[in-house]
Amino acid sequence: IGVAMGISGTPVSQEAADMILLDDDFSSIVKGIEEGRLIFDNLKKSIAYTLTSNIPEISPFLIFIVFQVPLPLSTIMILAIDLGTDMYPAISLAYERAESDIMLRPPRDSKRDKLVTGRLLQMTYLQIGMIQALAGFFCYFVVLGDSGFLPTILPGLRADWDNESINNLKDSYGNEWTYDDRKNLEKAAQTSYFVSIVIVQWADLIICKTRMNTIFVQGMRNRSLNQALIFETLLAVVLTYAPGVTSVFLTEPLHWQHFGFPALPFTLLIWCYDETRRFLMRKYRREHNNEVGWIQRETYW
């Protein structure tokens, strides 16, 4: 490419150049490349974080339609996730510092290495997203099961559950439930599902901080991201317990043991799974003269 000097260069050379060095220092080229790679990396990380929660958001409606169970997640709670709890964390990834290997990578192939690739989609949708959906359904089943509706009787229950004229619907133990009581329990189960997504998104945000390095090397020095973790948790608390807010977002105050605790094992699973994946990628490269292994070819997004 043509390079011109910004201070000592002539207007003609600057007009014809592809790149102008404003400080007349060739080392600025390296800094510019690093900054460009950092911007590309952080955009990818933000997209990956945002896409992951799509699976736990859409799967409740698929299960609702196919198996005719009480609705696991309401539409307004999906909006609360997309426009509330996920917004700040996704933006905070723009402030993530560069990974240590950012200038050791070969030049990006602009035809193949795009922002959204098949590997990114299969990681976010088919792997991390599926684990998050399992966490949501587990919390949903825990709330209903603790109240008497075991998972075995839920398929096909939707018609009777939503029937306002039925005020003696029996649970798994023979206890009768009125329509209003069932709807309050449904809101509690939906709220637990909503909170579970917030909890597992903790791990998703942390694993999206780095594409290759371990989090122990990358660290937690992104203050915006740390604040985002606190923000989304506090927002979930407000949406669950604040008087007046619960009636707007159709949430139900939860017993303390239902507020995210059933989702914590899934949060740990997501973090351990991705840490192990990145460890195996780095290990193969160290042992094979920096060659790319199968795991990196198939999962490095």
PDB file of C-alpha atoms in Angstrom:
ATOM      1  CA  ILE A   1       0.000   0.000   0.000  1.00  0.00           C
ATOM      2  CA  GLY A   2       1.055   3.587  -0.448  1.00  0.00           C
ATOM      3  CA  VAL A   3       2.149   5.374   2.736  1.00  0.00           C
ATOM      4  CA  ALA A   4       2.554   9.132   3.091  1.00  0.00           C
ATOM      5  CA  MET A   5       3.784  11.309   5.933  1.00  0.00           C
ATOM      6  CA  GLY A   6       1.249  13.529   7.618  1.00  0.00           C
ATOM      7  CA  ILE A   7       3.734  16.232   8.723  1.00  0.00           C
ATOM      8  CA  SER A   8       6.476  16.307   6.102  1.00  0.00           C
ATOM      9  CA  GLY A   9       4.552  14.775   3.214  1.00  0.00           C
ATOM     10  CA  THR A  10       3.288  16.866   0.327  1.00  0.00           C
ATOM     11  CA  PRO A  11      -0.436  17.287  -0.380  1.00  0.00           C
ATOM     12  CA  VAL A  12       0.005  15.362  -3.647  1.00  0.00           C
ATOM     13  CA  SER A  13       1.574  12.327  -1.915  1.00  0.00           C
ATOM     14  CA  GLN A  14      -1.084  12.403   0.804  1.00  0.00           C
ATOM     15  CA  GLU A  15      -3.842  12.475  -1.816  1.00  0.00           C
ATOM     16  CA  ALA A  16      -2.403   9.434  -3.596  1.00  0.00           C
ATOM     17  CA  ALA A  17      -1.565   7.415  -0.460  1.00  0.00           C
ATOM     18  CA  ASP A  18      -3.639   4.606   1.017  1.00  0.00           C
ATOM     19  CA  MET A  19      -2.390   5.432   4.508  1.00  0.00           C
ATOM     20  CA  ILE A  20      -1.208   8.700   6.066  1.00  0.00           C
ATOM     21  CA  LEU A  21       1.021   8.623   9.161  1.00  0.00           C
ATOM     22  CA  LEU A  22      -0.058  11.713  11.087  1.00  0.00           C
ATOM     23  CA  ASP A  23       3.033  11.618  13.328  1.00  0.00           C
ATOM     24  CA  ASP A  24       5.520  10.579  10.584  1.00  0.00           C
ATOM     25  CA  ASP A  25       6.378   7.468  12.678  1.00  0.00           C
ATOM     26  CA  PHE A  26       6.373   4.076  10.974  1.00  0.00           C
ATOM     27  CA  SER A  27       5.735   2.339  14.316  1.00  0.00           C
ATOM     28  CA  SER A  28       2.247   3.851  14.170  1.00  0.00           C
ATOM     29  CA  ILE A  29       1.430   1.259  11.496  1.00  0.00           C
ATOM     30  CA  VAL A  30       1.879  -1.505  14.072  1.00  0.00           C
ATOM     31  CA  LYS A  31      -0.236   0.382  16.603  1.00  0.00           C
ATOM     32  CA  GLY A  32      -2.947   0.909  13.985  1.00  0.00           C
ATOM     33  CA  ILE A  33      -3.031  -2.782  13.090  1.00  0.00           C
ATOM     34  CA  GLU A  34      -3.267  -3.739  16.759  1.00  0.00           C
ATOM     35  CA  GLU A  35      -6.107  -1.268  17.330  1.00  0.00           C
ATOM     36  CA  GLY A  36      -7.956  -2.576  14.275  1.00  0.00           C
ATOM     37  CA  ARG A  37      -7.603  -6.167  15.453  1.00  0.00           C
ATOM     38  CA  LEU A  38      -8.795  -5.180  18.937  1.00  0.00           C
ATOM     39  CA  ILE A  39     -11.916  -3.486  17.546  1.00  0.00           C
ATOM     40  CA  PHE A  40     -12.674  -6.549  15.396  1.00  0.00           C
ATOM     41  CA  ASP A  41     -12.129  -8.881  18.373  1.00  0.00           C
ATOM     42  CA  ASN A  42     -14.375  -6.897  20.698  1.00  0.00           C
ATOM     43  CA  LEU A  43     -17.145  -6.653  18.121  1.00  0.00           C
ATOM     44  CA  LYS A  44     -17.028 -10.429  17.779  1.00  0.00           C
ATOM     45  CA  LYS A  45     -17.151 -10.866  21.552  1.00  0.00           C
ATOM     46  CA  SER A  46     -20.147  -8.562  21.899  1.00  0.00           C
ATOM     47  CA  ILE A  47     -22.016 -10.373  19.101  1.00  0.00           C
ATOM     48  CA  ALA A  48     -21.228 -13.781  20.620  1.00  0.00           C
ATOM     49  CA  TYR A  49     -22.503 -12.679  24.021  1.00  0.00           C
ATOM     50  CA  THR A  50     -25.712 -11.229  22.577  1.00  0.00           C
ATOM     51  CA  LEU A  51     -26.541 -14.215  20.357  1.00  0.00           C
ATOM     52  CA  THR A  52     -26.173 -16.837  23.079  1.00  0.00           C
ATOM     53  CA  SER A  53     -29.321 -15.888  25.003  1.00  0.00           C
ATOM     54  CA  ASN A  54     -31.475 -16.319  21.872  1.00  0.00           C
ATOM     55  CA  ILE A  55     -31.698 -20.079  22.441  1.00  0.00           C
ATOM     56  CA  PRO A  56     -33.020 -19.941  26.034  1.00  0.00           C
ATOM     57  CA  GLU A  57     -35.427 -17.230  24.863  1.00  0.00           C
ATOM     58  CA  ILE A  58     -36.961 -19.088  21.919  1.00  0.00           C
ATOM     59  CA  SER A  59     -36.922 -22.653  23.296  1.00  0.00           C
ATOM     60  CA  PRO A  60     -39.676 -21.984  25.909  1.00  0.00           C
ATOM     61  CA  PHE A  61     -42.127 -21.153  23.103  1.00  0.00           C
ATOM     62  CA  LEU A  62     -41.145 -24.263  21.145  1.00  0.00           C
ATOM     63  CA  ILE A  63     -41.674 -26.461  24.217  1.00  0.00           C
ATOM     64  CA  PHE A  64     -44.906 -24.575  24.982  1.00  0.00           C
ATOM     65  CA  ILE A  65     -46.280 -25.328  21.501  1.00  0.00           C
ATOM     66  CA  VAL A  66     -44.952 -28.861  21.022  1.00  0.00           C
ATOM     67  CA  PHE A  67     -45.541 -30.323  24.504  1.00  0.00           C
ATOM     68  CA  GLN A  68     -48.455 -28.103  25.597  1.00  0.00           C
ATOM     69  CA  VAL A  69     -46.920 -27.167  28.959  1.00  0.00           C
ATOM     70  CA  PRO A  70     -47.578 -23.929  30.873  1.00  0.00           C
ATOM     71  CA  LEU A  71     -45.598 -21.111  29.241  1.00  0.00           C
ATOM     72  CA  PRO A  72     -42.038 -21.138  30.716  1.00  0.00           C
ATOM     73  CA  LEU A  73     -41.117 -17.542  29.763  1.00  0.00           C
ATOM     74  CA  SER A  74     -43.273 -14.539  28.924  1.00  0.00           C
ATOM     75  CA  THR A  75     -42.665 -12.114  26.078  1.00  0.00           C
ATOM     76  CA  ILE A  76     -42.193  -9.130  28.371  1.00  0.00           C
ATOM     77  CA  MET A  77     -39.437 -10.978  30.250  1.00  0.00           C
ATOM     78  CA  ILE A  78     -37.636 -11.570  26.953  1.00  0.00           C
ATOM     79  CA  LEU A  79     -37.761  -7.819  26.350  1.00  0.00           C
ATOM     80  CA  ALA A  80     -36.427  -7.270  29.874  1.00  0.00           C
ATOM     81  CA  ILE A  81     -33.440  -9.470  28.982  1.00  0.00           C
ATOM     82  CA  ASP A  82     -32.741  -8.026  25.528  1.00  0.00           C
ATOM     83  CA  LEU A  83     -33.298  -4.365  26.401  1.00  0.00           C
ATOM     84  CA  GLY A  84     -32.336  -4.510  30.075  1.00  0.00           C
ATOM     85  CA  THR A  85     -30.040  -7.083  31.623  1.00  0.00           C
ATOM     86  CA  ASP A  86     -28.068  -7.879  28.421  1.00  0.00           C
ATOM     87  CA  MET A  87     -27.586  -4.340  27.113  1.00  0.00           C
ATOM     88  CA  TYR A  88     -24.898  -2.996  29.449  1.00  0.00           C
ATOM     89  CA  PRO A  89     -22.809  -6.225  29.493  1.00  0.00           C
ATOM     90  CA  ALA A  90     -22.782  -6.382  25.673  1.00  0.00           C
ATOM     91  CA  ILE A  91     -21.579  -2.762  25.457  1.00  0.00           C
ATOM     92  CA  SER A  92     -18.960  -3.313  28.169  1.00  0.00           C
ATOM     93  CA  LEU A  93     -17.106  -5.813  25.958  1.00  0.00           C
ATOM     94  CA  ALA A  94     -16.141  -2.887  23.708  1.00  0.00           C
ATOM     95  CA  TYR A  95     -13.782  -1.787  26.508  1.00  0.00           C
ATOM     96  CA  GLU A  96     -12.009  -5.144  26.814  1.00  0.00           C
ATOM     97  CA  ARG A  97      -8.228  -4.883  26.473  1.00  0.00           C
ATOM     98  CA  ALA A  98      -6.319  -6.795  23.797  1.00  0.00           C
ATOM     99  CA  GLU A  99      -5.381 -10.424  24.330  1.00  0.00           C
ATOM    100  CA  SER A 100      -1.669 -11.209  24.625  1.00  0.00           C
ATOM    101  CA  ASP A 101      -1.554 -13.082  21.299  1.00  0.00           C
ATOM    102  CA  ILE A 102      -3.314 -10.436  19.220  1.00  0.00           C
ATOM    103  CA  MET A 103      -0.185  -9.470  17.237  1.00  0.00           C
ATOM    104  CA  LEU A 104       1.032 -13.080  16.912  1.00  0.00           C
ATOM    105  CA  ARG A 105      -1.930 -14.106  14.765  1.00  0.00           C
ATOM    106  CA  PRO A 106      -1.596 -14.330  10.984  1.00  0.00           C
ATOM    107  CA  PRO A 107      -3.443 -11.697   8.906  1.00  0.00           C
ATOM    108  CA  ARG A 108      -7.179 -12.243   8.782  1.00  0.00           C
ATOM    109  CA  ASP A 109      -8.695 -13.664   5.596  1.00  0.00           C
ATOM    110  CA  SER A 110     -11.365 -11.081   4.811  1.00  0.00           C
ATOM    111  CA  LYS A 111     -13.332 -13.582   2.701  1.00  0.00           C
ATOM    112  CA  ARG A 112     -13.532 -16.265   5.406  1.00  0.00           C
ATOM    113  CA  ASP A 113     -12.930 -14.633   8.781  1.00  0.00           C
ATOM    114  CA  LYS A 114     -16.011 -12.448   9.089  1.00  0.00           C
ATOM    115  CA  LEU A 115     -17.648 -11.041  12.208  1.00  0.00           C
ATOM    116  CA  VAL A 116     -20.370 -13.714  12.222  1.00  0.00           C
ATOM    117  CA  THR A 117     -19.228 -17.140  11.086  1.00  0.00           C
ATOM    118  CA  GLY A 118     -20.639 -20.652  11.217  1.00  0.00           C
ATOM    119  CA  ARG A 119     -18.295 -21.491  14.082  1.00  0.00           C
ATOM    120  CA  LEU A 120     -19.531 -18.525  16.099  1.00  0.00           C
ATOM    121  CA  LEU A 121     -23.158 -19.543  15.512  1.00  0.00           C
ATOM    122  CA  GLN A 122     -22.610 -23.167  16.450  1.00  0.00           C
ATOM    123  CA  MET A 123     -20.740 -22.156  19.611  1.00  0.00           C
ATOM    124  CA  THR A 124     -23.376 -19.652  20.725  1.00  0.00           C
ATOM    125  CA  TYR A 125     -26.490 -21.522  19.604  1.00  0.00           C
ATOM    126  CA  LEU A 126     -25.665 -25.230  19.724  1.00  0.00           C
ATOM    127  CA  GLN A 127     -23.298 -25.314  22.701  1.00  0.00           C
ATOM    128  CA  ILE A 128     -23.447 -22.452  25.215  1.00  0.00           C
ATOM    129  CA  GLY A 129     -27.030 -21.521  24.294  1.00  0.00           C
ATOM    130  CA  MET A 130     -28.222 -25.087  24.847  1.00  0.00           C
ATOM    131  CA  ILE A 131     -26.661 -25.214  28.299  1.00  0.00           C
ATOM    132  CA  GLN A 132     -28.370 -21.935  29.151  1.00  0.00           C
ATOM    133  CA  ALA A 133     -31.723 -23.301  27.962  1.00  0.00           C
ATOM    134  CA  LEU A 134     -31.247 -26.383  30.170  1.00  0.00           C
ATOM    135  CA  ALA A 135     -30.569 -24.081  33.120  1.00  0.00           C
ATOM    136  CA  GLY A 136     -33.784 -22.159  32.448  1.00  0.00           C
ATOM    137  CA  PHE A 137     -35.950 -25.267  32.172  1.00  0.00           C
ATOM    138  CA  PHE A 138     -34.352 -26.769  35.270  1.00  0.00           C
ATOM    139  CA  CYS A 139     -35.284 -23.678  37.322  1.00  0.00           C
ATOM    140  CA  TYR A 140     -38.782 -23.703  35.802  1.00  0.00           C
ATOM    141  CA  PHE A 141     -39.298 -27.367  36.739  1.00  0.00           C
ATOM    142  CA  VAL A 142     -37.875 -26.815  40.241  1.00  0.00           C
ATOM    143  CA  VAL A 143     -40.402 -24.071  41.040  1.00  0.00           C
ATOM    144  CA  LEU A 144     -43.342 -26.052  39.669  1.00  0.00           C
ATOM    145  CA  GLY A 145     -42.114 -29.290  41.254  1.00  0.00           C
ATOM    146  CA  ASP A 146     -41.658 -27.707  44.688  1.00  0.00           C
ATOM    147  CA  SER A 147     -45.268 -26.524  44.465  1.00  0.00           C
ATOM    148  CA  GLY A 148     -46.614 -29.966  43.532  1.00  0.00           C
ATOM    149  CA  PHE A 149     -46.549 -30.067  39.719  1.00  0.00           C
ATOM    150  CA  LEU A 150     -43.889 -32.623  38.839  1.00  0.00           C
ATOM    151  CA  PRO A 151     -42.477 -32.595  35.264  1.00  0.00           C
ATOM    152  CA  THR A 152     -44.212 -35.881  34.422  1.00  0.00           C
ATOM    153  CA  ILE A 153     -47.706 -34.335  34.466  1.00  0.00           C
ATOM    154  CA  LEU A 154     -46.855 -31.090  32.659  1.00  0.00           C
ATOM    155  CA  PRO A 155     -47.020 -32.308  28.991  1.00  0.00           C
ATOM    156  CA  GLY A 156     -50.567 -31.765  27.703  1.00  0.00           C
ATOM    157  CA  LEU A 157     -51.576 -29.741  30.791  1.00  0.00           C
ATOM    158  CA  ARG A 158     -51.753 -26.393  28.996  1.00  0.00           C
ATOM    159  CA  ALA A 159     -55.469 -26.548  28.028  1.00  0.00           C
ATOM    160  CA  ASP A 160     -56.674 -27.212  31.580  1.00  0.00           C
ATOM    161  CA  TRP A 161     -54.035 -24.911  33.070  1.00  0.00           C
ATOM    162  CA  ASP A 162     -55.225 -21.904  31.049  1.00  0.00           C
ATOM    163  CA  ASN A 163     -58.934 -22.687  31.449  1.00  0.00           C
ATOM    164  CA  GLU A 164     -60.448 -20.016  33.705  1.00  0.00           C
ATOM    165  CA  SER A 165     -63.482 -22.181  34.496  1.00  0.00           C
ATOM    166  CA  ILE A 166     -61.347 -24.926  36.085  1.00  0.00           C
ATOM    167  CA  ASN A 167     -60.728 -24.084  39.736  1.00  0.00           C
ATOM    168  CA  ASN A 168     -59.980 -27.564  41.021  1.00  0.00           C
ATOM    169  CA  LEU A 169     -57.014 -28.688  38.905  1.00  0.00           C
ATOM    170  CA  LYS A 170     -55.075 -31.360  40.812  1.00  0.00           C
ATOM    171  CA  ASP A 171     -51.310 -31.445  41.076  1.00  0.00           C
ATOM    172  CA  SER A 172     -49.094 -34.531  41.383  1.00  0.00           C
ATOM    173  CA  TYR A 173     -50.111 -34.987  45.032  1.00  0.00           C
ATOM    174  CA  GLY A 174     -53.852 -34.514  44.597  1.00  0.00           C
ATOM    175  CA  ASN A 175     -53.983 -30.914  45.835  1.00  0.00           C
ATOM    176  CA  GLU A 176     -56.498 -28.689  44.013  1.00  0.00           C
ATOM    177  CA  TRP A 177     -55.466 -25.392  42.436  1.00  0.00           C
ATOM    178  CA  THR A 178     -57.681 -22.485  41.396  1.00  0.00           C
ATOM    179  CA  TYR A 179     -57.060 -20.590  38.173  1.00  0.00           C
ATOM    180  CA  ASP A 180     -55.621 -17.535  39.989  1.00  0.00           C
ATOM    181  CA  ASP A 181     -53.311 -19.681  42.119  1.00  0.00           C
ATOM    182  CA  ARG A 182     -52.065 -21.489  39.013  1.00  0.00           C
ATOM    183  CA  LYS A 183     -51.325 -18.225  37.259  1.00  0.00           C
ATOM    184  CA  ASN A 184     -49.388 -16.906  40.251  1.00  0.00           C
ATOM    185  CA  LEU A 185     -47.352 -20.123  40.274  1.00  0.00           C
ATOM    186  CA  GLU A 186     -46.817 -19.791  36.514  1.00  0.00           C
ATOM    187  CA  LYS A 187     -45.452 -16.269  36.992  1.00  0.00           C
ATOM    188  CA  ALA A 188     -43.097 -17.557  39.703  1.00  0.00           C
ATOM    189  CA  ALA A 189     -41.811 -20.300  37.379  1.00  0.00           C
ATOM    190  CA  GLN A 190     -41.355 -17.779  34.563  1.00  0.00           C
ATOM    191  CA  THR A 191     -39.531 -15.402  36.903  1.00  0.00           C
ATOM    192  CA  SER A 192     -37.191 -18.206  37.957  1.00  0.00           C
ATOM    193  CA  TYR A 193     -36.497 -18.965  34.284  1.00  0.00           C
ATOM    194  CA  PHE A 194     -35.782 -15.272  33.668  1.00  0.00           C
ATOM    195  CA  VAL A 195     -33.400 -15.034  36.623  1.00  0.00           C
ATOM    196  CA  SER A 196     -31.617 -18.209  35.503  1.00  0.00           C
ATOM    197  CA  ILE A 197     -30.765 -16.564  32.165  1.00  0.00           C
ATOM    198  CA  VAL A 198     -29.242 -13.615  34.018  1.00  0.00           C
ATOM    199  CA  ILE A 199     -27.182 -15.990  36.180  1.00  0.00           C
ATOM    200  CA  VAL A 200     -25.836 -18.108  33.301  1.00  0.00           C
ATOM    201  CA  GLN A 201     -25.096 -14.945  31.338  1.00  0.00           C
ATOM    202  CA  TRP A 202     -22.536 -14.171  34.051  1.00  0.00           C
ATOM    203  CA  ALA A 203     -20.449 -17.068  32.771  1.00  0.00           C
ATOM    204  CA  ASP A 204     -21.189 -16.188  29.151  1.00  0.00           C
ATOM    205  CA  LEU A 205     -19.906 -12.647  29.674  1.00  0.00           C
ATOM    206  CA  ILE A 206     -16.720 -13.893  31.332  1.00  0.00           C
ATOM    207  CA  ILE A 207     -15.942 -16.497  28.646  1.00  0.00           C
ATOM    208  CA  CYS A 208     -16.576 -13.909  25.915  1.00  0.00           C
ATOM    209  CA  LYS A 209     -13.797 -11.736  27.360  1.00  0.00           C
ATOM    210  CA  THR A 210     -11.223 -13.874  25.568  1.00  0.00           C
ATOM    211  CA  ARG A 211     -11.155 -16.014  22.429  1.00  0.00           C
ATOM    212  CA  MET A 212      -7.881 -17.851  23.136  1.00  0.00           C
ATOM    213  CA  ASN A 213      -6.336 -16.874  26.482  1.00  0.00           C
ATOM    214  CA  THR A 214      -7.444 -18.187  29.833  1.00  0.00           C
ATOM    215  CA  ILE A 215      -9.387 -15.761  31.988  1.00  0.00           C
ATOM    216  CA  PHE A 216      -6.572 -16.018  34.571  1.00  0.00           C
ATOM    217  CA  VAL A 217      -4.239 -14.332  32.055  1.00  0.00           C
ATOM    218  CA  GLN A 218      -6.806 -11.886  30.685  1.00  0.00           C
ATOM    219  CA  GLY A 219      -7.936 -10.893  34.172  1.00  0.00           C
ATOM    220  CA  MET A 220     -10.979  -8.920  35.302  1.00  0.00           C
ATOM    221  CA  ARG A 221      -9.563  -5.425  34.772  1.00  0.00           C
ATOM    222  CA  ASN A 222     -12.422  -4.216  32.574  1.00  0.00           C
ATOM    223  CA  ARG A 223     -14.241  -1.953  35.037  1.00  0.00           C
ATOM    224  CA  SER A 224     -17.210  -1.470  32.716  1.00  0.00           C
ATOM    225  CA  LEU A 225     -17.686  -5.232  32.497  1.00  0.00           C
ATOM    226  CA  ASN A 226     -17.433  -5.670  36.271  1.00  0.00           C
ATOM    227  CA  GLN A 227     -20.028  -2.949  36.749  1.00  0.00           C
ATOM    228  CA  ALA A 228     -22.227  -4.621  34.117  1.00  0.00           C
ATOM    229  CA  LEU A 229     -22.215  -7.875  36.105  1.00  0.00           C
ATOM    230  CA  ILE A 230     -23.449  -6.003  39.160  1.00  0.00           C
ATOM    231  CA  PHE A 231     -25.955  -3.989  37.116  1.00  0.00           C
ATOM    232  CA  GLU A 232     -27.686  -6.966  35.502  1.00  0.00           C
ATOM    233  CA  THR A 233     -27.915  -8.783  38.847  1.00  0.00           C
ATOM    234  CA  LEU A 234     -29.418  -5.777  40.630  1.00  0.00           C
ATOM    235  CA  LEU A 235     -31.846  -5.237  37.761  1.00  0.00           C
ATOM    236  CA  ALA A 236     -33.008  -8.851  38.065  1.00  0.00           C
ATOM    237  CA  VAL A 237     -33.537  -8.313  41.802  1.00  0.00           C
ATOM    238  CA  VAL A 238     -35.575  -5.154  41.155  1.00  0.00           C
ATOM    239  CA  LEU A 239     -37.715  -6.820  38.487  1.00  0.00           C
ATOM    240  CA  THR A 240     -38.376  -9.754  40.831  1.00  0.00           C
ATOM    241  CA  TYR A 241     -39.050  -8.044  44.159  1.00  0.00           C
ATOM    242  CA  ALA A 242     -39.721  -4.305  43.735  1.00  0.00           C
ATOM    243  CA  PRO A 243     -43.353  -3.397  44.510  1.00  0.00           C
ATOM    244  CA  GLY A 244     -45.149  -2.054  41.445  1.00  0.00           C
ATOM    245  CA  VAL A 245     -42.452  -3.279  39.071  1.00  0.00           C
ATOM    246  CA  THR A 246     -43.617  -6.880  39.426  1.00  0.00           C
ATOM    247  CA  SER A 247     -47.105  -6.011  38.211  1.00  0.00           C
ATOM    248  CA  VAL A 248     -45.703  -4.254  35.124  1.00  0.00           C
ATOM    249  CA  PHE A 249     -43.300  -7.040  34.117  1.00  0.00           C
ATOM    250  CA  LEU A 250     -45.631  -9.842  35.293  1.00  0.00           C
ATOM    251  CA  THR A 251     -43.026 -11.290  37.641  1.00  0.00           C
ATOM    252  CA  GLU A 252     -43.585 -12.955  41.000  1.00  0.00           C
ATOM    253  CA  PRO A 253     -41.372 -12.606  44.090  1.00  0.00           C
ATOM    254  CA  LEU A 254     -39.412 -15.834  44.535  1.00  0.00           C
ATOM    255  CA  HIS A 255     -38.381 -17.806  47.600  1.00  0.00           C
ATOM    256  CA  TRP A 256     -34.678 -17.176  48.153  1.00  0.00           C
ATOM    257  CA  GLN A 257     -33.726 -20.739  47.156  1.00  0.00           C
ATOM    258  CA  HIS A 258     -35.388 -20.241  43.755  1.00  0.00           C
ATOM    259  CA  PHE A 259     -33.601 -16.981  42.927  1.00  0.00           C
ATOM    260  CA  GLY A 260     -30.876 -18.210  40.617  1.00  0.00           C
ATOM    261  CA  PHE A 261     -29.419 -20.868  42.902  1.00  0.00           C
ATOM    262  CA  PRO A 262     -30.607 -23.841  40.786  1.00  0.00           C
ATOM    263  CA  ALA A 263     -28.825 -22.231  37.785  1.00  0.00           C
ATOM    264  CA  LEU A 264     -25.428 -21.883  39.483  1.00  0.00           C
ATOM    265  CA  PRO A 265     -24.200 -25.396  38.516  1.00  0.00           C
ATOM    266  CA  PHE A 266     -24.937 -24.569  34.863  1.00  0.00           C
ATOM    267  CA  THR A 267     -23.026 -21.296  35.220  1.00  0.00           C
ATOM    268  CA  LEU A 268     -20.012 -23.210  36.519  1.00  0.00           C
ATOM    269  CA  LEU A 269     -20.420 -25.783  33.733  1.00  0.00           C
ATOM    270  CA  ILE A 270     -20.333 -23.091  31.018  1.00  0.00           C
ATOM    271  CA  TRP A 271     -17.187 -21.528  32.476  1.00  0.00           C
ATOM    272  CA  CYS A 272     -15.374 -24.857  32.946  1.00  0.00           C
ATOM    273  CA  TYR A 273     -16.417 -26.083  29.500  1.00  0.00           C
ATOM    274  CA  ASP A 274     -15.053 -23.034  27.702  1.00  0.00           C
ATOM    275  CA  GLU A 275     -11.901 -22.815  29.814  1.00  0.00           C
ATOM    276  CA  THR A 276     -11.200 -26.464  28.942  1.00  0.00           C
ATOM    277  CA  ARG A 277     -11.833 -25.825  25.238  1.00  0.00           C
ATOM    278  CA  ARG A 278      -9.379 -22.932  25.148  1.00  0.00           C
ATOM    279  CA  PHE A 279      -6.812 -24.857  27.207  1.00  0.00           C
ATOM    280  CA  LEU A 280      -6.886 -27.721  24.686  1.00  0.00           C
ATOM    281  CA  MET A 281      -6.435 -25.267  21.798  1.00  0.00           C
ATOM    282  CA  ARG A 282      -3.402 -23.666  23.436  1.00  0.00           C
ATOM    283  CA  LYS A 283      -1.950 -27.051  24.455  1.00  0.00           C
ATOM    284  CA  TYR A 284      -2.135 -28.422  20.909  1.00  0.00           C
ATOM    285  CA  ARG A 285      -0.425 -25.337  19.493  1.00  0.00           C
ATOM    286  CA  ARG A 286       2.392 -25.564  22.038  1.00  0.00           C
ATOM    287  CA  GLU A 287       2.979 -29.243  21.318  1.00  0.00           C
ATOM    288  CA  HIS A 288       2.730 -29.035  17.511  1.00  0.00           C
ATOM    289  CA  ASN A 289       4.858 -26.024  16.616  1.00  0.00           C
ATOM    290  CA  ASN A 290       1.953 -23.555  16.651  1.00  0.00           C
ATOM    291  CA  GLU A 291      -0.174 -25.640  14.272  1.00  0.00           C
ATOM    292  CA  VAL A 292      -3.970 -25.362  14.459  1.00  0.00           C
ATOM    293  CA  GLY A 293      -5.699 -28.437  15.898  1.00  0.00           C
ATOM    294  CA  TRP A 294      -9.150 -29.882  15.294  1.00  0.00           C
ATOM    295  CA  ILE A 295     -10.739 -28.120  18.272  1.00  0.00           C
ATOM    296  CA  GLN A 296      -9.505 -24.726  17.103  1.00  0.00           C
ATOM    297  CA  ARG A 297     -10.590 -25.365  13.500  1.00  0.00           C
ATOM    298  CA  GLU A 298     -14.101 -26.295  14.617  1.00  0.00           C
ATOM    299  CA  THR A 299     -14.759 -24.023  17.605  1.00  0.00           C
ATOM    300  CA  TYR A 300     -12.474 -20.957  17.428  1.00  0.00           C
ATOM    301  CA  TRP A 301     -14.942 -18.232  16.605  1.00  0.00           C
TER     302      TRP A 301
END
